[in-house]
């Protein structure tokens, strides 16, 4: 449980937020099931993961997604969406997922 | 998820004739808060009047007819249109010259990865069998909900939620402070895995002082079914 709270605190810090966690009931989690996100293998990360990609001006989001799929050799990828049709650079995320 | 969170941009506006900086800043301030916006002709949504919220506009640089601004706004705001409308109110007209998104939900530009870096990392992994670089560029999916308040649940509750159940009080182990009713919240396992997104039906205080009841209504399940074993009894199928 301490490990989970440490990881959640890491997520909070990623966006510059400090959150306190209040314990209602001390927790136990069965080590035989599930896995701590920081222990995931590369294959697992590629199945459900995020790349915060800096899309250069020029190629469309769609073209960049196709490129990401090709170089990572994964069947599915998507992006966070863009409204302006091909204007300037843009940071996009590529959640890669095979669901 | 990401497409529905707030965005931040740096935009360069060109005014169609010179305006004193004070006047420009005064008009810009009128655009902070809830505004009406009709999507531009060339847009990816239906062109009806929509209400969008502008959280912040900071004029970074101002010279001749150019204004460089940092804009933080609700998802779905057209910055090109915002600048056009600022020009209308100024009476001189304006258009957007350049735009760059610097934040989308929790993801900021300064932490972004260039295509070149990604392709180098893939090369190191494939040709040199070194996965550390690539692993450091692919974040666990949990980062998507970094900006949300969080609640930690026991294994049994995680299993039930992965089948679509709502989260009841006995399933909760820990909770972040300051959750209000209706807040979008991320549910995590005690290992730190993202289980689901949910709407709070109780505040943090209510959760801590209750012993029963549904505290969070599941909105979107992320955790794969059967990651944790089922603890509830299946309906008997005999007779």
Coordinates of C-alpha atoms in Angstrom, one line a residue:
Chain A
X1 CA 0.0 0.0 0.0
X2 CA 2.9 2.4 0.8
X3 CA 4.3 1.6 -2.6
X4 CA 1.0 2.5 -4.3
X5 CA 0.8 5.8 -2.4
X6 CA 4.4 6.5 -3.4
X7 CA 3.5 5.9 -7.1
X8 CA 0.3 8.1 -6.8
X9 CA 2.4 10.8 -5.2
X10 CA 4.8 10.6 -8.2
X11 CA 1.8 11.1 -10.5
X12 CA 0.6 14.1 -8.5
X13 CA 4.1 15.6 -8.7
X14 CA 4.1 15.1 -12.5
X15 CA 1.4 17.8 -12.7
X16 CA 2.9 19.8 -9.9
X17 CA 0.2 19.0 -7.3
X18 CA 0.7 17.9 -3.7
X19 CA -2.1 15.6 -2.5
X20 CA -2.4 14.0 1.0
X21 CA -3.8 10.5 1.2
X22 CA -6.0 9.6 4.1
X23 CA -6.2 6.0 5.1
X24 CA -9.7 4.7 5.9
X25 CA -8.6 1.0 6.4
X26 CA -5.1 -0.4 6.1
X27 CA -4.9 -2.4 2.9
X28 CA -3.5 -5.7 1.9
X29 CA -3.1 -6.6 -1.8
X30 CA -2.4 -10.2 -3.0
X31 CA 1.1 -10.3 -4.6
X32 CA -0.1 -13.2 -6.8
X33 CA -2.3 -10.9 -8.9
X34 CA -1.8 -7.6 -10.7
X35 CA 1.5 -5.7 -11.0
X36 CA 2.9 -2.4 -9.9
X37 CA 3.0 -0.1 -12.9
X38 CA 6.7 0.7 -12.3
X39 CA 7.5 -3.0 -12.6
X40 CA 5.9 -3.4 -16.1
X41 CA 8.1 -4.9 -18.8
X42 CA 8.6 -3.0 -22.1
X43 CA 6.0 -5.3 -23.8
X44 CA 3.5 -4.5 -21.1
X45 CA 4.2 -0.8 -21.4
X46 CA 3.7 -0.9 -25.2
X47 CA 0.4 -2.6 -24.7
X48 CA -1.0 0.2 -22.6
X49 CA 1.3 3.2 -22.4
X50 CA 1.7 6.8 -23.3
X51 CA 4.3 8.6 -25.3
X52 CA 4.1 12.4 -24.8
X53 CA 5.3 13.0 -28.4
X54 CA 6.2 16.4 -29.8
X55 CA 4.5 16.5 -33.2
X56 CA 6.4 18.8 -35.6
X57 CA 4.5 21.1 -37.9
X58 CA 3.9 19.4 -41.2
X59 CA 2.7 15.8 -40.9
X60 CA -0.9 15.4 -39.6
X61 CA -1.6 13.7 -36.3
X62 CA -3.0 10.8 -38.3
X63 CA 0.3 10.4 -40.2
X64 CA 2.3 10.6 -37.0
X65 CA 0.2 7.9 -35.4
X66 CA 0.8 5.6 -38.4
X67 CA 4.5 6.3 -38.0
X68 CA 4.5 5.4 -34.3
X69 CA 2.6 2.2 -35.0
X70 CA 5.2 1.2 -37.7
X71 CA 8.4 1.9 -35.8
X72 CA 7.1 0.3 -32.5
X73 CA 5.6 -2.6 -34.4
X74 CA 2.3 -2.3 -32.6
X75 CA -1.2 -2.9 -34.0
X76 CA -3.0 0.0 -32.2
X77 CA -2.2 3.5 -31.3
X78 CA -4.2 6.7 -31.0
X79 CA -3.6 10.3 -30.1
X80 CA -5.1 13.0 -27.9
X81 CA -6.7 14.8 -30.7
X82 CA -6.1 18.2 -32.3
X83 CA -8.6 20.8 -33.5
X84 CA -6.6 23.0 -35.7
X85 CA -6.0 21.4 -39.0
X86 CA -2.2 21.2 -39.4
X87 CA -1.3 24.4 -37.7
X88 CA 2.1 24.6 -36.1
X89 CA 3.7 22.0 -33.8
X90 CA 1.8 20.3 -31.2
X91 CA 2.4 18.0 -28.3
X92 CA 0.4 14.9 -28.7
X93 CA 0.3 11.7 -26.7
X94 CA 0.2 8.3 -28.2
X95 CA -1.6 5.9 -25.9
X96 CA -0.6 2.7 -27.4
X97 CA -3.1 0.0 -26.8
X98 CA -3.9 -3.5 -28.2
X99 CA -7.3 -3.9 -26.7
Chain B
X1 CA -9.9 11.2 -21.6
X2 CA -7.0 13.4 -22.7
X3 CA -9.2 15.1 -25.4
X4 CA -11.6 16.1 -22.7
X5 CA -9.1 17.9 -20.4
X6 CA -7.9 21.5 -20.4
X7 CA -5.3 22.8 -22.9
X8 CA -2.6 25.4 -22.9
X9 CA -1.2 27.2 -25.9
X10 CA 1.3 29.8 -27.0
X11 CA -0.2 31.8 -29.8
X12 CA 1.1 34.6 -32.0
X13 CA -1.6 37.1 -33.0
X14 CA -1.3 39.7 -35.7
X15 CA -3.5 42.8 -35.3
X16 CA -4.6 44.6 -38.5
X17 CA -3.4 47.9 -37.2
X18 CA -1.5 49.1 -34.1
X19 CA -3.3 49.3 -30.7
X20 CA -1.7 50.5 -27.4
X21 CA -0.7 47.6 -25.3
X22 CA -2.9 48.8 -22.4
X23 CA -6.0 48.7 -24.6
X24 CA -5.1 45.3 -25.9
X25 CA -4.6 43.8 -22.4
X26 CA -7.9 45.4 -21.3
X27 CA -9.8 43.7 -24.1
X28 CA -8.0 40.4 -23.5
X29 CA -9.1 40.4 -19.9
X30 CA -12.8 40.5 -21.1
X31 CA -12.2 37.1 -22.7
X32 CA -11.2 35.4 -19.5
X33 CA -14.0 33.3 -18.0
X34 CA -16.9 31.8 -19.9
X35 CA -17.2 32.9 -23.5
X36 CA -19.5 32.1 -26.4
X37 CA -17.7 30.7 -29.5
X38 CA -18.9 29.6 -32.9
X39 CA -16.4 27.1 -34.4
X40 CA -14.6 28.5 -37.5
X41 CA -15.7 27.5 -41.1
X42 CA -12.9 25.0 -41.3
X43 CA -13.4 23.0 -38.2
X44 CA -13.9 19.5 -37.0
X45 CA -17.1 20.0 -35.1
X46 CA -20.7 21.2 -35.8
X47 CA -20.8 24.9 -36.2
X48 CA -23.1 25.9 -33.4
X49 CA -22.6 28.5 -30.7
X50 CA -20.8 26.9 -27.8
X51 CA -19.8 28.1 -24.3
X52 CA -16.1 27.6 -23.6
X53 CA -14.1 28.6 -20.6
X54 CA -10.9 30.6 -20.8
X55 CA -8.9 30.1 -17.7
X56 CA -5.9 32.4 -18.3
X57 CA -4.5 34.7 -21.0
X58 CA -1.0 36.1 -20.4
X59 CA 0.5 38.6 -22.9
X60 CA 4.1 37.4 -23.1
X61 CA 5.4 39.9 -25.7
X62 CA 3.9 42.8 -27.5
X63 CA 5.5 44.6 -30.4
X64 CA 4.1 46.6 -33.3
X65 CA 1.1 44.6 -34.5
X66 CA 2.2 41.3 -32.9
X67 CA 1.1 39.9 -29.6
X68 CA 2.5 36.7 -28.2
X69 CA 0.2 35.1 -25.6
X70 CA -0.1 32.1 -23.4
X71 CA -3.6 30.8 -23.3
X72 CA -5.1 28.2 -20.9
X73 CA -8.5 27.1 -21.9
X74 CA -11.2 24.4 -21.8
X75 CA -10.9 21.6 -24.4
X76 CA -12.5 22.4 -27.7
X77 CA -11.7 26.1 -27.7
X78 CA -10.6 27.4 -31.0
X79 CA -7.7 29.7 -30.4
X80 CA -7.8 31.0 -34.0
X81 CA -11.4 32.1 -33.4
X82 CA -10.6 33.5 -30.0
X83 CA -7.9 35.8 -31.6
X84 CA -10.3 36.7 -34.4
X85 CA -12.9 37.7 -31.8
X86 CA -10.4 39.7 -29.8
X87 CA -9.6 41.6 -33.0
X88 CA -13.4 42.3 -33.5
X89 CA -13.7 43.8 -30.0
X90 CA -10.6 45.9 -30.5
X91 CA -12.2 47.2 -33.7
X92 CA -9.1 46.7 -35.8
X93 CA -9.3 43.0 -36.6
X94 CA -6.8 40.3 -35.9
X95 CA -5.7 36.8 -37.0
X96 CA -3.6 34.0 -35.7
X97 CA -0.1 33.7 -37.1
X98 CA 1.2 30.7 -35.2
X99 CA 0.1 28.3 -32.6
X100 CA 1.7 25.7 -30.4
X101 CA 0.1 23.6 -27.8
X102 CA 2.2 23.5 -24.7
X103 CA 0.0 21.4 -22.5
X104 CA -2.8 18.9 -23.0
X105 CA -4.3 17.7 -19.7
X106 CA -1.3 16.5 -17.6
X107 CA 1.2 16.4 -20.5
X108 CA 3.4 19.4 -20.9
X109 CA 5.6 20.3 -23.9
X110 CA 8.8 20.5 -21.9
X111 CA 8.6 16.8 -21.1
X112 CA 7.7 15.8 -24.6
X113 CA 9.7 13.4 -26.7
X114 CA 10.9 14.3 -30.2
X115 CA 10.2 11.8 -33.0
X116 CA 14.0 11.5 -33.5
X117 CA 14.5 10.5 -29.8
X118 CA 11.8 7.9 -30.1
X119 CA 13.2 6.4 -33.3
X120 CA 16.7 6.3 -31.7
X121 CA 15.4 4.5 -28.6
X122 CA 13.6 2.0 -30.9
X123 CA 16.9 1.4 -32.7
X124 CA 18.8 0.8 -29.5
X125 CA 16.2 -1.7 -28.4
X126 CA 16.0 -3.6 -31.7
X127 CA 19.7 -3.5 -32.8
X128 CA 21.6 -3.3 -29.6
X129 CA 19.0 -5.1 -27.4
X130 CA 19.0 -2.2 -24.9
X131 CA 15.5 -1.4 -23.7
X132 CA 16.2 1.2 -21.0
X133 CA 15.9 4.2 -23.3
X134 CA 12.6 3.1 -24.9
X135 CA 11.2 2.1 -21.5
X136 CA 11.9 5.6 -20.2
X137 CA 10.0 7.2 -23.0
X138 CA 6.8 5.1 -22.7
X139 CA 4.9 6.1 -19.6
X140 CA 2.5 3.8 -17.8
X141 CA -1.1 4.6 -18.8
X142 CA -1.7 5.7 -15.2
X143 CA -0.1 9.1 -16.1
X144 CA -3.2 10.0 -18.0
X145 CA -5.0 10.6 -14.7
X146 CA -2.2 12.4 -12.9
X147 CA -4.3 15.5 -12.5
X148 CA -7.3 13.8 -11.0
X149 CA -8.0 13.1 -7.3
X150 CA -7.5 9.5 -6.4
X151 CA -9.0 6.7 -4.3
X152 CA -7.3 3.3 -3.5
X153 CA -9.4 0.1 -3.3
X154 CA -9.0 -3.4 -2.1
X155 CA -8.4 -6.3 -4.6
X156 CA -12.0 -7.5 -4.4
X157 CA -13.4 -4.1 -5.1
X158 CA -11.0 -3.7 -8.1
X159 CA -12.3 -7.1 -9.5
X160 CA -15.9 -6.0 -9.2
X161 CA -15.3 -2.6 -10.7
X162 CA -13.5 -4.2 -13.6
X163 CA -16.8 -5.9 -14.3
X164 CA -18.6 -2.5 -14.2
X165 CA -19.7 -2.3 -10.5
X166 CA -19.7 1.0 -8.7
X167 CA -17.4 1.5 -5.7
X168 CA -19.0 1.0 -2.3
X169 CA -17.5 2.2 1.1
X170 CA -16.2 -1.2 2.3
X171 CA -14.0 -1.4 -0.8
X172 CA -12.1 1.8 0.0
X173 CA -8.7 1.7 1.6
X174 CA -7.4 5.3 1.2
X175 CA -8.6 8.5 -0.5
X176 CA -7.0 11.8 -1.4
X177 CA -8.2 14.8 0.6
X178 CA -10.5 17.5 -0.8
X179 CA -12.8 15.3 -3.1
X180 CA -16.2 16.9 -3.5
X181 CA -19.4 15.3 -4.8
X182 CA -19.5 15.0 -8.6
X183 CA -15.7 15.3 -8.9
X184 CA -14.2 13.0 -11.6
X185 CA -11.9 10.7 -9.6
X186 CA -9.4 7.9 -10.6
X187 CA -9.7 4.6 -8.8
X188 CA -6.4 2.7 -8.1
X189 CA -5.5 -0.7 -6.8
X190 CA -3.2 -1.0 -3.8
X191 CA -0.4 -1.8 -6.2
X192 CA -1.0 1.5 -8.0
X193 CA -2.8 0.2 -11.1
X194 CA -5.5 2.4 -12.6
X195 CA -8.9 0.6 -12.3
X196 CA -11.4 3.1 -13.5
X197 CA -12.6 6.6 -13.7
X198 CA -15.6 7.4 -11.5
X199 CA -17.8 10.2 -10.4
X200 CA -17.8 11.0 -6.6
X201 CA -21.1 10.6 -5.0
X202 CA -19.6 11.4 -1.6
X203 CA -16.9 13.9 -0.5
X204 CA -13.7 12.8 1.2
X205 CA -15.2 13.6 4.6
X206 CA -18.4 11.6 3.8
X207 CA -16.3 8.6 2.7
X208 CA -14.2 8.7 5.9
X209 CA -17.2 8.9 8.1
X210 CA -19.5 6.4 6.4
X211 CA -19.6 2.7 6.9
X212 CA -21.8 1.7 3.9
X213 CA -23.2 3.0 0.6
X214 CA -22.0 3.7 -2.9
X215 CA -19.3 6.3 -2.8
X216 CA -18.2 6.4 -6.5
X217 CA -20.2 5.8 -9.7
X218 CA -18.0 4.0 -12.3
X219 CA -17.8 6.0 -15.5
X220 CA -15.1 4.2 -17.5
X221 CA -13.3 0.9 -16.7
X222 CA -9.6 0.6 -17.5
X223 CA -8.4 -2.4 -15.6
X224 CA -8.7 -5.7 -17.6
X225 CA -11.2 -8.1 -16.2
X226 CA -9.9 -11.0 -14.1
X227 CA -6.6 -9.2 -13.2
X228 CA -7.8 -9.9 -9.7
X229 CA -9.9 -12.9 -8.7
X230 CA -13.7 -12.5 -8.2
X231 CA -14.8 -12.6 -4.7
X232 CA -18.5 -12.4 -5.3
X233 CA -20.6 -15.5 -5.7
X234 CA -21.9 -16.3 -9.2
X235 CA -25.6 -16.8 -9.6
X236 CA -26.3 -20.6 -9.5
X237 CA -26.8 -22.0 -13.0
X238 CA -28.3 -25.3 -11.9
X239 CA -32.0 -25.6 -12.3

